[in-house]
Amino acid sequence: MPIVDSKTGRVRKDYSIEELKEAANLMRGLNLVSLCAARSGHSGGTLSIMDITAALYLKVAKHDPKDPFWDGRDRIIWSTGHKAPSLYLGLGMAGYFDVEEVVKLRKLWAPFQGHPHWLKLPGVEASTGSLGQGLSIAVGIALAGKLDKKDYTVYALTGDGEHQEGQIWEAIMEAGNYKLDNLINIVDKNRLQIDGWVKDVMDINPLADKYKSFKWNVLEIDGHNMEEILQALEEAKSYKGKPTVIIAHTVKGKGVDFMEDVAGWHGKAPNYEQMLSGIEQLGLKGKIDVERLLQKAADYQGEVDKKLTAKQPKFSQDYFWNQLPKMRVKMDPTRKGFGRALSEKGNDERVVCLGADISGSITISQFYEDHPERKGRFLSMGIAEQSGTAVAAGLAKEGKIAVFGTYGVFAAGRNLDQLRTTVCYGNFNVLIAGAHGGVSVGPDGATHQALEDLFQICGLPNMNVVVPCDAVETKKATEYLLFEIVGPKYIRFAREATPIVTKEKTPFRFGRANVIRYRGEKEEFIDAFETVLASDYASEGEDLSIIACGPEVPEAMRAAYILKEDFGIETRVINMHTLKPLDEEAIIKAAMDTGVIVTAEEHQVGGFGNRISAVVAQSLDVYQKGKVIMGMIGVKDRFGESGQPWELIKEFEVSGEHIAKMAKELYDVKMKS
């Protein structure tokens, strides 16, 4: 059924097969422009699924762009949420909004998030991004349709690599069991995932036979043949008694020769020249006003920049990173320290690393990349975080030092029960890497930003937790956790390049905090500070203390710089790199010596701060000493957003400026009391 007017039943717009082909091709071109403007995103899968998108939104699905929540509409669930640009283009072409708006993809405050959010954009049926969950949502919607005797069809869009998630198979089993003939699952079988060919990472074949065994009707098509797509969708909609799966054989990066069948283009955006080349290959040169669209995106970004600048606390000068002629800082992603440690220390035959399809992104693949002899001790688990965690426990039980890593939002959240019941309860020697912690994953948005993992992880008995402040400290922490801690252990690090504020000689002692003191402006930021073990530090009569972990340590240091230069306030910065066990002595001493404590975390406020405040509140020494006032910097009980990492540091008010502002306010309260 074409796009309809839900009030009159009349056709709003219909497309011929040739028009659908042209629309899909145009959408591919607009996709390239949008990804280029965003400077991030997923080229390969958005191009492979575009013909199916055009068929669904412009010809097959029953929906009304003028009434997005019309009860009689068909529901389309994008379980493969990283292909969101294709979804947005389908909605735009159908008339939900001006399709050119999609050039605001992944930009702060825009509704076109890196992964779809149904509360931000009418037409999006479900918020997805964590793979393997959307098909279950579709099963629930199909069941509701049956219960309420409603005449709508539910379409789910899934990927082949996504079928490595156990939840997918639970949903497949459920749909077959309940005979959900109002459910159609379309598998974009482009054969590639981030770590390579699906058949090599974790083979899902024979996929058709597996679906048949779960009581599904199975159709297989060429996912780029519009006639086959339409015929299969029509056949699936009329089939009764079973759910239908359409296995669409596609080419990742379809239409752009240097992207086709290349795994590296899974999560990569084209640069300007690559975008122009792709548009020319699609036969769209001169048919898309590229420069006007890029300017539209740039104008929107300019407005974002103005709003963020206005939102930042103001001081005597712009103290933000590398804005001044002095106090320059070098940047390096903390994740690189993790990879370097595995590369340098991986010769121990006990070490076994388990990848979860994002091996290069979190740098766990450095374990074997320069050491091919170790490849046998690197196990690709595919997109299966829960099983991967329990497999790591099994390896540890037999004497291996198991290292399992994925994005922190999955490492701590998706597999929390496996961590609790298998790893921690069993007290197994497993190192879990929670990568891309905080908002630094940036444009991928809320589904991929770990802002709750410290609540989840620190509450687990037997778990050791380290949140290092920079790449140098991450390397030291990884090495220590690997060989000196026997038991469950979690290391949290960021994706984005952050300031290097420690050196090889900087002390790192597990469970013991460092005190950092600002000593005056220098050419290099790192040289303006002195760092010592907290246990070796004697009070200098500082006015307040800032206790931070992870990349918030450099921000706390910058806050100390601001406070001294603008207000003459002396600050004790404490790098609490070990969250479990905490250095309670350093916390209590800071409370007693300064009377003011500000905690700083790139996390939901309290994940770190509550642990610090609990130590202060339970200390008899602090109680007997007298008044202590505390404040917490962190994300204020909200989900993340798409945007550039440094934009999000400002938007979520965890920058050095925000720390300094709160510290000054508390200092003023102290001075008045």
Short mmCIF file of C-alpha atoms in Angstrom, two decimals, residues 200-623:
data_model
loop_
_atom_site.label_atom_id
_atom_site.label_comp_id
_atom_site.label_asym_id
_atom_site.label_seq_id
_atom_site.Cartn_x
_atom_site.Cartn_y
_atom_site.Cartn_z
CA ASP A 200 35.01 -15.65 9.86
CA VAL A 201 34.09 -13.73 13.02
CA MET A 202 31.19 -15.94 14.12
CA ASP A 203 29.37 -17.81 11.39
CA ILE A 204 25.55 -17.62 11.51
CA ASN A 205 24.90 -19.91 8.54
CA PRO A 206 22.83 -21.79 7.48
CA LEU A 207 20.55 -18.89 8.36
CA ALA A 208 17.53 -19.98 6.32
CA ASP A 209 17.54 -23.47 7.82
CA LYS A 210 17.79 -22.05 11.33
CA TYR A 211 14.76 -19.83 10.81
CA LYS A 212 12.80 -22.75 9.36
CA SER A 213 13.60 -24.82 12.44
CA PHE A 214 12.14 -22.02 14.57
CA LYS A 215 8.83 -22.24 12.62
CA TRP A 216 9.30 -19.26 10.30
CA ASN A 217 8.35 -18.84 6.66
CA VAL A 218 11.61 -18.06 4.81
CA LEU A 219 12.13 -16.03 1.65
CA GLU A 220 15.52 -15.20 0.10
CA ILE A 221 16.02 -12.35 -2.34
CA ASP A 222 18.52 -10.06 -3.99
CA GLY A 223 18.27 -7.06 -1.67
CA HIS A 224 19.14 -4.67 -4.51
CA ASN A 225 16.52 -5.94 -6.98
CA MET A 226 13.49 -3.73 -6.49
CA GLU A 227 11.14 -6.16 -8.23
CA GLU A 228 12.24 -9.00 -5.93
CA ILE A 229 11.99 -6.78 -2.84
CA LEU A 230 8.40 -5.75 -3.63
CA GLN A 231 7.33 -9.27 -4.55
CA ALA A 232 8.79 -10.71 -1.33
CA LEU A 233 7.18 -8.05 0.83
CA GLU A 234 3.80 -8.67 -0.79
CA GLU A 235 4.14 -12.44 -0.38
CA ALA A 236 5.23 -12.08 3.25
CA LYS A 237 2.29 -9.83 4.08
CA SER A 238 -0.22 -12.34 2.71
CA TYR A 239 1.37 -15.41 4.33
CA LYS A 240 -0.67 -16.83 7.20
CA GLY A 241 0.18 -19.05 10.15
CA LYS A 242 3.85 -18.16 10.58
CA PRO A 243 6.08 -15.09 10.83
CA THR A 244 8.13 -14.45 7.71
CA VAL A 245 11.80 -13.66 7.39
CA ILE A 246 13.11 -12.10 4.19
CA ILE A 247 16.83 -12.78 3.90
CA ALA A 248 18.03 -9.99 1.62
CA HIS A 249 21.44 -10.64 0.11
CA THR A 250 23.09 -7.24 -0.18
CA VAL A 251 26.47 -5.61 -0.73
CA LYS A 252 27.90 -3.49 2.04
CA GLY A 253 28.68 -0.03 0.66
CA LYS A 254 26.48 -0.65 -2.41
CA GLY A 255 27.00 1.83 -5.22
CA VAL A 256 30.42 3.19 -4.23
CA ASP A 257 33.25 1.04 -5.53
CA PHE A 258 35.81 1.79 -2.81
CA MET A 259 33.24 1.01 -0.10
CA GLU A 260 31.73 -2.16 -1.51
CA ASP A 261 32.56 -5.31 0.48
CA VAL A 262 35.10 -3.47 2.66
CA ALA A 263 34.67 -4.05 6.41
CA GLY A 264 36.52 -0.83 7.21
CA TRP A 265 33.59 1.18 5.89
CA HIS A 266 31.20 -0.24 8.49
CA GLY A 267 31.59 2.66 10.91
CA LYS A 268 33.37 5.25 8.80
CA ALA A 269 32.17 8.42 7.06
CA PRO A 270 33.51 9.67 3.72
CA ASN A 271 35.62 12.79 3.58
CA TYR A 272 34.79 15.54 1.11
CA GLU A 273 36.66 14.03 -1.85
CA GLN A 274 35.31 10.54 -1.16
CA MET A 275 31.79 11.92 -0.92
CA LEU A 276 32.10 13.67 -4.28
CA SER A 277 33.50 10.50 -5.86
CA GLY A 278 30.62 8.46 -4.48
CA ILE A 279 28.02 10.94 -5.74
CA GLU A 280 29.58 10.86 -9.19
CA GLN A 281 29.56 7.04 -9.21
CA LEU A 282 25.86 7.12 -8.31
CA GLY A 283 25.21 9.33 -11.33
CA LEU A 284 24.10 12.20 -9.12
CA LYS A 285 26.69 14.80 -9.99
CA GLY A 286 24.83 18.07 -10.51
CA LYS A 287 21.62 16.57 -9.17
CA ILE A 288 22.45 17.19 -5.51
CA ASP A 289 23.46 20.70 -4.45
CA VAL A 290 26.29 19.45 -2.26
CA GLU A 291 27.71 22.84 -1.31
CA ARG A 292 24.34 24.22 -0.26
CA LEU A 293 23.64 21.17 1.89
CA LEU A 294 27.05 21.30 3.54
CA GLN A 295 26.51 24.99 4.24
CA LYS A 296 23.14 24.15 5.79
CA ALA A 297 24.92 21.73 8.12
CA ALA A 298 27.65 24.28 8.86
CA ASP A 299 25.10 26.99 9.67
CA TYR A 300 23.38 24.69 12.12
CA GLN A 301 26.72 23.84 13.70
CA GLY A 302 27.47 27.54 14.03
CA GLU A 303 24.28 28.00 16.07
CA VAL A 304 25.26 25.07 18.28
CA ASP A 305 28.68 26.62 18.88
CA LYS A 306 27.13 29.95 19.89
CA LYS A 307 24.75 28.32 22.37
CA LEU A 308 27.52 26.22 23.92
CA THR A 309 29.78 29.25 24.26
CA ALA A 310 27.00 31.16 26.00
CA LYS A 311 26.42 28.25 28.35
CA GLN A 312 30.02 27.95 29.55
CA PRO A 313 30.94 29.69 32.83
CA LYS A 314 33.09 32.76 32.13
CA PHE A 315 36.38 33.71 33.73
CA SER A 316 39.06 36.35 33.08
CA GLN A 317 40.22 34.54 29.95
CA ASP A 318 39.47 31.46 27.87
CA TYR A 319 41.14 28.68 29.83
CA PHE A 320 39.91 25.87 27.58
CA TRP A 321 42.44 23.39 26.28
CA ASN A 322 45.18 24.91 24.11
CA GLN A 323 43.46 28.28 23.79
CA LEU A 324 46.26 30.18 25.55
CA PRO A 325 49.86 30.66 24.36
CA LYS A 326 51.07 28.88 27.50
CA MET A 327 49.88 25.76 29.31
CA ARG A 328 49.82 23.71 26.13
CA VAL A 329 48.79 20.09 26.35
CA LYS A 330 49.24 16.96 24.23
CA MET A 331 46.25 14.71 23.61
CA ASP A 332 46.05 10.94 23.29
CA PRO A 333 43.08 8.56 23.62
CA THR A 334 43.11 6.65 26.90
CA ARG A 335 42.12 3.51 24.98
CA LYS A 336 45.52 3.57 23.31
CA GLY A 337 47.15 2.91 26.68
CA PHE A 338 45.07 -0.25 27.04
CA GLY A 339 46.17 -1.51 23.62
CA ARG A 340 49.82 -0.69 24.24
CA ALA A 341 49.81 -2.64 27.49
CA LEU A 342 48.32 -5.71 25.78
CA SER A 343 50.83 -5.43 22.96
CA GLU A 344 53.83 -5.15 25.29
CA LYS A 345 52.76 -7.64 27.96
CA GLY A 346 50.88 -10.20 25.90
CA ASN A 347 53.68 -12.73 25.61
CA ASP A 348 52.56 -14.45 28.80
CA GLU A 349 50.90 -17.61 27.50
CA ARG A 350 48.18 -17.35 30.12
CA VAL A 351 46.75 -14.18 28.55
CA VAL A 352 43.76 -14.78 26.27
CA CYS A 353 41.88 -11.83 24.74
CA LEU A 354 38.28 -12.01 23.60
CA GLY A 355 36.99 -9.55 20.99
CA ALA A 356 33.38 -8.45 20.59
CA ASP A 357 33.39 -7.09 17.00
CA ILE A 358 34.78 -3.67 17.97
CA SER A 359 38.30 -4.92 18.55
CA GLY A 360 40.10 -2.16 16.69
CA SER A 361 37.95 0.57 18.17
CA ILE A 362 38.74 -0.38 21.77
CA THR A 363 42.34 -1.40 20.79
CA ILE A 364 42.14 -4.94 22.21
CA SER A 365 43.30 -6.14 18.78
CA GLN A 366 46.75 -4.63 19.47
CA PHE A 367 47.30 -7.79 21.49
CA TYR A 368 48.07 -9.66 18.27
CA GLU A 369 48.40 -7.10 15.45
CA ASP A 370 52.20 -6.81 15.76
CA HIS A 371 52.50 -10.32 17.19
CA PRO A 372 50.88 -12.78 14.76
CA GLU A 373 52.08 -15.67 16.89
CA ARG A 374 49.48 -14.65 19.48
CA LYS A 375 46.51 -14.84 17.08
CA GLY A 376 45.58 -18.24 18.46
CA ARG A 377 45.04 -16.61 21.85
CA PHE A 378 42.66 -14.03 20.41
CA LEU A 379 39.07 -15.26 20.23
CA SER A 380 36.46 -13.42 18.16
CA MET A 381 33.20 -13.79 20.06
CA GLY A 382 31.17 -11.71 17.65
CA ILE A 383 28.37 -9.45 18.83
CA ALA A 384 27.65 -11.53 21.94
CA GLU A 385 28.64 -9.67 25.08
CA GLN A 386 26.82 -11.87 27.57
CA SER A 387 28.20 -15.16 26.35
CA GLY A 388 31.64 -13.62 25.85
CA THR A 389 31.76 -12.65 29.51
CA ALA A 390 30.84 -16.13 30.70
CA VAL A 391 33.30 -17.72 28.25
CA ALA A 392 36.00 -15.52 29.78
CA ALA A 393 35.06 -16.90 33.20
CA GLY A 394 35.42 -20.44 31.89
CA LEU A 395 38.87 -19.65 30.55
CA ALA A 396 39.84 -18.10 33.88
CA LYS A 397 38.67 -21.17 35.76
CA GLU A 398 41.24 -23.18 33.85
CA GLY A 399 44.09 -20.82 34.71
CA LYS A 400 43.95 -18.29 31.88
CA ILE A 401 44.13 -14.54 32.35
CA ALA A 402 41.03 -13.69 30.36
CA VAL A 403 40.60 -10.17 28.92
CA PHE A 404 37.19 -9.27 27.51
CA GLY A 405 36.41 -5.82 26.18
CA THR A 406 33.55 -3.90 24.63
CA TYR A 407 31.93 -0.49 25.00
CA GLY A 408 31.35 0.28 28.66
CA VAL A 409 27.60 0.61 28.16
CA PHE A 410 27.52 -3.05 27.09
CA ALA A 411 30.38 -4.32 29.27
CA ALA A 412 28.65 -3.19 32.45
CA GLY A 413 24.99 -3.10 31.46
CA ARG A 414 24.10 -5.76 28.95
CA ASN A 415 26.09 -8.46 30.69
CA LEU A 416 25.59 -7.32 34.29
CA ASP A 417 24.05 -10.62 35.38
CA GLN A 418 26.90 -12.59 33.80
CA LEU A 419 29.38 -10.39 35.66
CA ARG A 420 27.49 -10.76 38.93
CA THR A 421 26.61 -14.46 38.91
CA THR A 422 29.43 -15.98 36.90
CA VAL A 423 32.50 -13.73 37.18
CA CYS A 424 32.15 -12.07 40.59
CA TYR A 425 30.28 -14.76 42.52
CA GLY A 426 32.80 -17.27 41.21
CA ASN A 427 35.62 -14.79 41.90
CA PHE A 428 37.23 -15.52 38.54
CA ASN A 429 40.35 -13.81 37.23
CA VAL A 430 38.71 -11.87 34.39
CA LEU A 431 39.70 -8.39 33.23
CA ILE A 432 36.75 -6.52 31.75
CA ALA A 433 37.50 -3.44 29.66
CA GLY A 434 34.68 -0.89 29.66
CA ALA A 435 35.74 1.20 26.68
CA HIS A 436 34.32 4.52 25.50
CA GLY A 437 33.26 5.44 29.03
CA GLY A 438 31.43 8.73 29.47
CA VAL A 439 30.24 11.00 26.67
CA SER A 440 33.44 10.85 24.65
CA VAL A 441 32.02 8.34 22.17
CA GLY A 442 30.24 11.47 20.95
CA PRO A 443 28.09 11.28 17.82
CA ASP A 444 27.00 7.66 18.35
CA GLY A 445 24.68 9.08 21.00
CA ALA A 446 22.98 7.86 24.13
CA THR A 447 22.82 4.15 23.35
CA HIS A 448 26.61 3.97 23.16
CA GLN A 449 27.57 6.42 25.92
CA ALA A 450 28.41 4.69 29.21
CA LEU A 451 27.08 7.01 31.89
CA GLU A 452 25.75 4.44 34.36
CA ASP A 453 28.44 1.76 34.45
CA LEU A 454 30.05 2.82 37.73
CA PHE A 455 26.73 2.32 39.53
CA GLN A 456 26.53 -1.17 38.06
CA ILE A 457 30.14 -2.26 38.43
CA CYS A 458 31.06 -0.81 41.80
CA GLY A 459 28.12 -2.56 43.41
CA LEU A 460 29.47 -6.01 42.57
CA PRO A 461 31.21 -7.89 45.40
CA ASN A 462 34.79 -9.01 44.62
CA MET A 463 35.10 -6.52 41.75
CA ASN A 464 38.19 -4.30 41.51
CA VAL A 465 37.63 -1.05 39.59
CA VAL A 466 40.13 1.36 38.04
CA VAL A 467 39.35 4.53 36.06
CA PRO A 468 42.70 5.94 34.85
CA CYS A 469 43.08 9.60 33.93
CA ASP A 470 45.06 9.45 30.67
CA ALA A 471 46.68 7.06 28.20
CA VAL A 472 49.90 6.78 30.22
CA GLU A 473 48.06 5.85 33.40
CA THR A 474 45.76 3.51 31.46
CA LYS A 475 48.78 1.52 30.31
CA LYS A 476 50.13 1.26 33.86
CA ALA A 477 46.74 0.28 35.23
CA THR A 478 46.20 -2.39 32.56
CA GLU A 479 49.58 -3.97 33.26
CA TYR A 480 48.93 -3.99 37.00
CA LEU A 481 45.46 -5.46 36.69
CA LEU A 482 46.66 -8.14 34.31
CA PHE A 483 49.31 -9.63 36.57
CA GLU A 484 48.97 -8.27 40.09
CA ILE A 485 45.25 -8.55 40.75
CA VAL A 486 43.80 -12.06 40.75
CA GLY A 487 40.03 -11.88 40.57
CA PRO A 488 37.32 -9.85 38.83
CA LYS A 489 38.59 -6.47 37.59
CA TYR A 490 37.18 -3.66 35.51
CA ILE A 491 39.03 -0.86 33.76
CA ARG A 492 37.07 2.08 32.35
CA PHE A 493 38.58 4.32 29.69
CA ALA A 494 37.49 6.81 27.06
CA ARG A 495 37.48 6.91 23.28
CA GLU A 496 38.35 10.53 22.56
CA ALA A 497 41.86 11.92 22.77
CA THR A 498 42.21 13.57 26.18
CA PRO A 499 45.05 15.54 27.80
CA ILE A 500 48.23 13.71 28.85
CA VAL A 501 48.77 14.80 32.45
CA THR A 502 51.02 12.03 33.80
CA LYS A 503 54.50 10.81 32.94
CA GLU A 504 56.29 7.49 33.22
CA LYS A 505 57.75 8.58 36.56
CA THR A 506 54.36 9.71 37.92
CA PRO A 507 53.45 7.35 40.74
CA PHE A 508 50.71 4.80 40.19
CA ARG A 509 49.82 2.55 43.06
CA PHE A 510 46.66 0.48 42.93
CA GLY A 511 44.27 1.50 45.69
CA ARG A 512 46.27 4.61 46.61
CA ALA A 513 45.32 8.03 45.26
CA ASN A 514 47.61 10.76 44.00
CA VAL A 515 47.59 14.40 45.11
CA ILE A 516 48.16 16.95 42.33
CA ARG A 517 49.12 20.56 43.08
CA TYR A 518 49.23 23.51 40.69
CA ARG A 519 52.62 25.29 40.95
CA GLY A 520 52.30 28.11 38.42
CA GLU A 521 52.01 28.65 34.68
CA LYS A 522 54.45 26.84 32.40
CA GLU A 523 54.84 26.42 28.67
CA GLU A 524 53.49 22.88 28.99
CA PHE A 525 50.41 22.18 31.11
CA ILE A 526 51.86 18.97 32.52
CA ASP A 527 54.90 20.83 33.92
CA ALA A 528 52.72 23.25 35.89
CA PHE A 529 51.72 20.54 38.35
CA GLU A 530 53.40 18.37 40.94
CA THR A 531 52.05 14.89 41.65
CA VAL A 532 52.78 12.74 44.69
CA LEU A 533 51.19 9.77 46.40
CA ALA A 534 48.46 10.95 48.73
CA SER A 535 50.02 8.95 51.55
CA ASP A 536 53.24 10.99 51.16
CA TYR A 537 51.54 14.37 50.99
CA ALA A 538 51.54 16.93 53.81
CA SER A 539 48.84 19.60 53.83
CA GLU A 540 49.77 23.00 52.44
CA GLY A 541 46.65 24.63 53.87
CA GLU A 542 44.68 24.46 50.64
CA ASP A 543 41.30 26.15 50.45
CA LEU A 544 39.41 23.24 48.91
CA SER A 545 39.75 19.78 47.35
CA ILE A 546 38.61 18.39 44.02
CA ILE A 547 38.47 14.60 43.86
CA ALA A 548 38.17 13.22 40.33
CA CYS A 549 38.59 10.07 38.28
CA GLY A 550 39.25 9.33 34.63
CA PRO A 551 39.37 12.18 32.09
CA GLU A 552 37.81 14.45 34.70
CA VAL A 553 41.22 14.54 36.43
CA PRO A 554 42.67 16.83 33.71
CA GLU A 555 39.50 18.92 33.94
CA ALA A 556 39.95 19.16 37.71
CA MET A 557 43.55 20.24 37.18
CA ARG A 558 42.39 22.93 34.78
CA ALA A 559 39.84 24.03 37.39
CA ALA A 560 42.65 24.35 39.93
CA TYR A 561 44.54 26.50 37.42
CA ILE A 562 41.50 28.76 36.93
CA LEU A 563 40.83 29.06 40.67
CA LYS A 564 44.40 30.09 41.43
CA GLU A 565 44.86 32.53 38.56
CA ASP A 566 41.47 34.24 38.85
CA PHE A 567 40.75 34.06 42.57
CA GLY A 568 43.98 33.11 44.34
CA ILE A 569 42.34 29.92 45.63
CA GLU A 570 44.64 26.99 46.37
CA THR A 571 43.24 23.60 45.37
CA ARG A 572 44.17 20.05 46.26
CA VAL A 573 43.35 17.84 43.29
CA ILE A 574 43.08 14.14 44.05
CA ASN A 575 43.35 11.60 41.25
CA MET A 576 41.22 8.74 42.60
CA HIS A 577 42.12 6.33 39.82
CA THR A 578 41.12 3.29 41.90
CA LEU A 579 37.42 3.32 42.75
CA LYS A 580 37.38 -0.06 44.37
CA PRO A 581 39.08 -0.28 46.79
CA LEU A 582 38.94 3.46 47.56
CA ASP A 583 41.77 5.33 49.24
CA GLU A 584 39.64 6.36 52.21
CA GLU A 585 42.58 7.89 54.02
CA ALA A 586 43.14 10.41 51.20
CA ILE A 587 39.45 11.33 51.16
CA ILE A 588 39.18 11.85 54.90
CA LYS A 589 42.39 13.84 55.00
CA ALA A 590 41.15 16.14 52.23
CA ALA A 591 37.85 16.68 54.04
CA MET A 592 39.54 17.49 57.34
CA ASP A 593 42.28 19.67 55.84
CA THR A 594 40.20 21.78 53.46
CA GLY A 595 36.55 21.55 54.54
CA VAL A 596 35.36 21.71 50.91
CA ILE A 597 35.18 18.75 48.51
CA VAL A 598 33.99 18.76 44.92
CA THR A 599 33.82 15.43 43.12
CA ALA A 600 34.06 15.24 39.33
CA GLU A 601 33.03 12.34 37.11
CA GLU A 602 32.15 11.86 33.45
CA HIS A 603 29.21 9.75 34.52
CA GLN A 604 25.74 10.11 35.99
CA VAL A 605 26.31 12.25 39.03
CA GLY A 606 26.84 10.10 42.10
CA GLY A 607 28.36 7.00 40.55
CA PHE A 608 31.69 8.27 41.82
CA GLY A 609 30.58 11.15 44.05
CA ASN A 610 28.30 9.06 46.23
CA ARG A 611 31.16 6.75 47.06
CA ILE A 612 33.32 9.68 48.12
CA SER A 613 30.54 11.27 50.17
CA ALA A 614 29.83 7.97 51.92
CA VAL A 615 33.42 7.86 53.16
CA VAL A 616 33.17 11.44 54.45
CA ALA A 617 29.77 10.90 56.07
CA GLN A 618 30.89 7.77 57.92
CA SER A 619 34.15 9.19 59.25
CA LEU A 620 34.19 9.89 62.99
CA ASP A 621 37.33 11.98 62.50
CA VAL A 622 35.56 14.26 60.01
CA TYR A 623 32.54 14.52 62.30
#
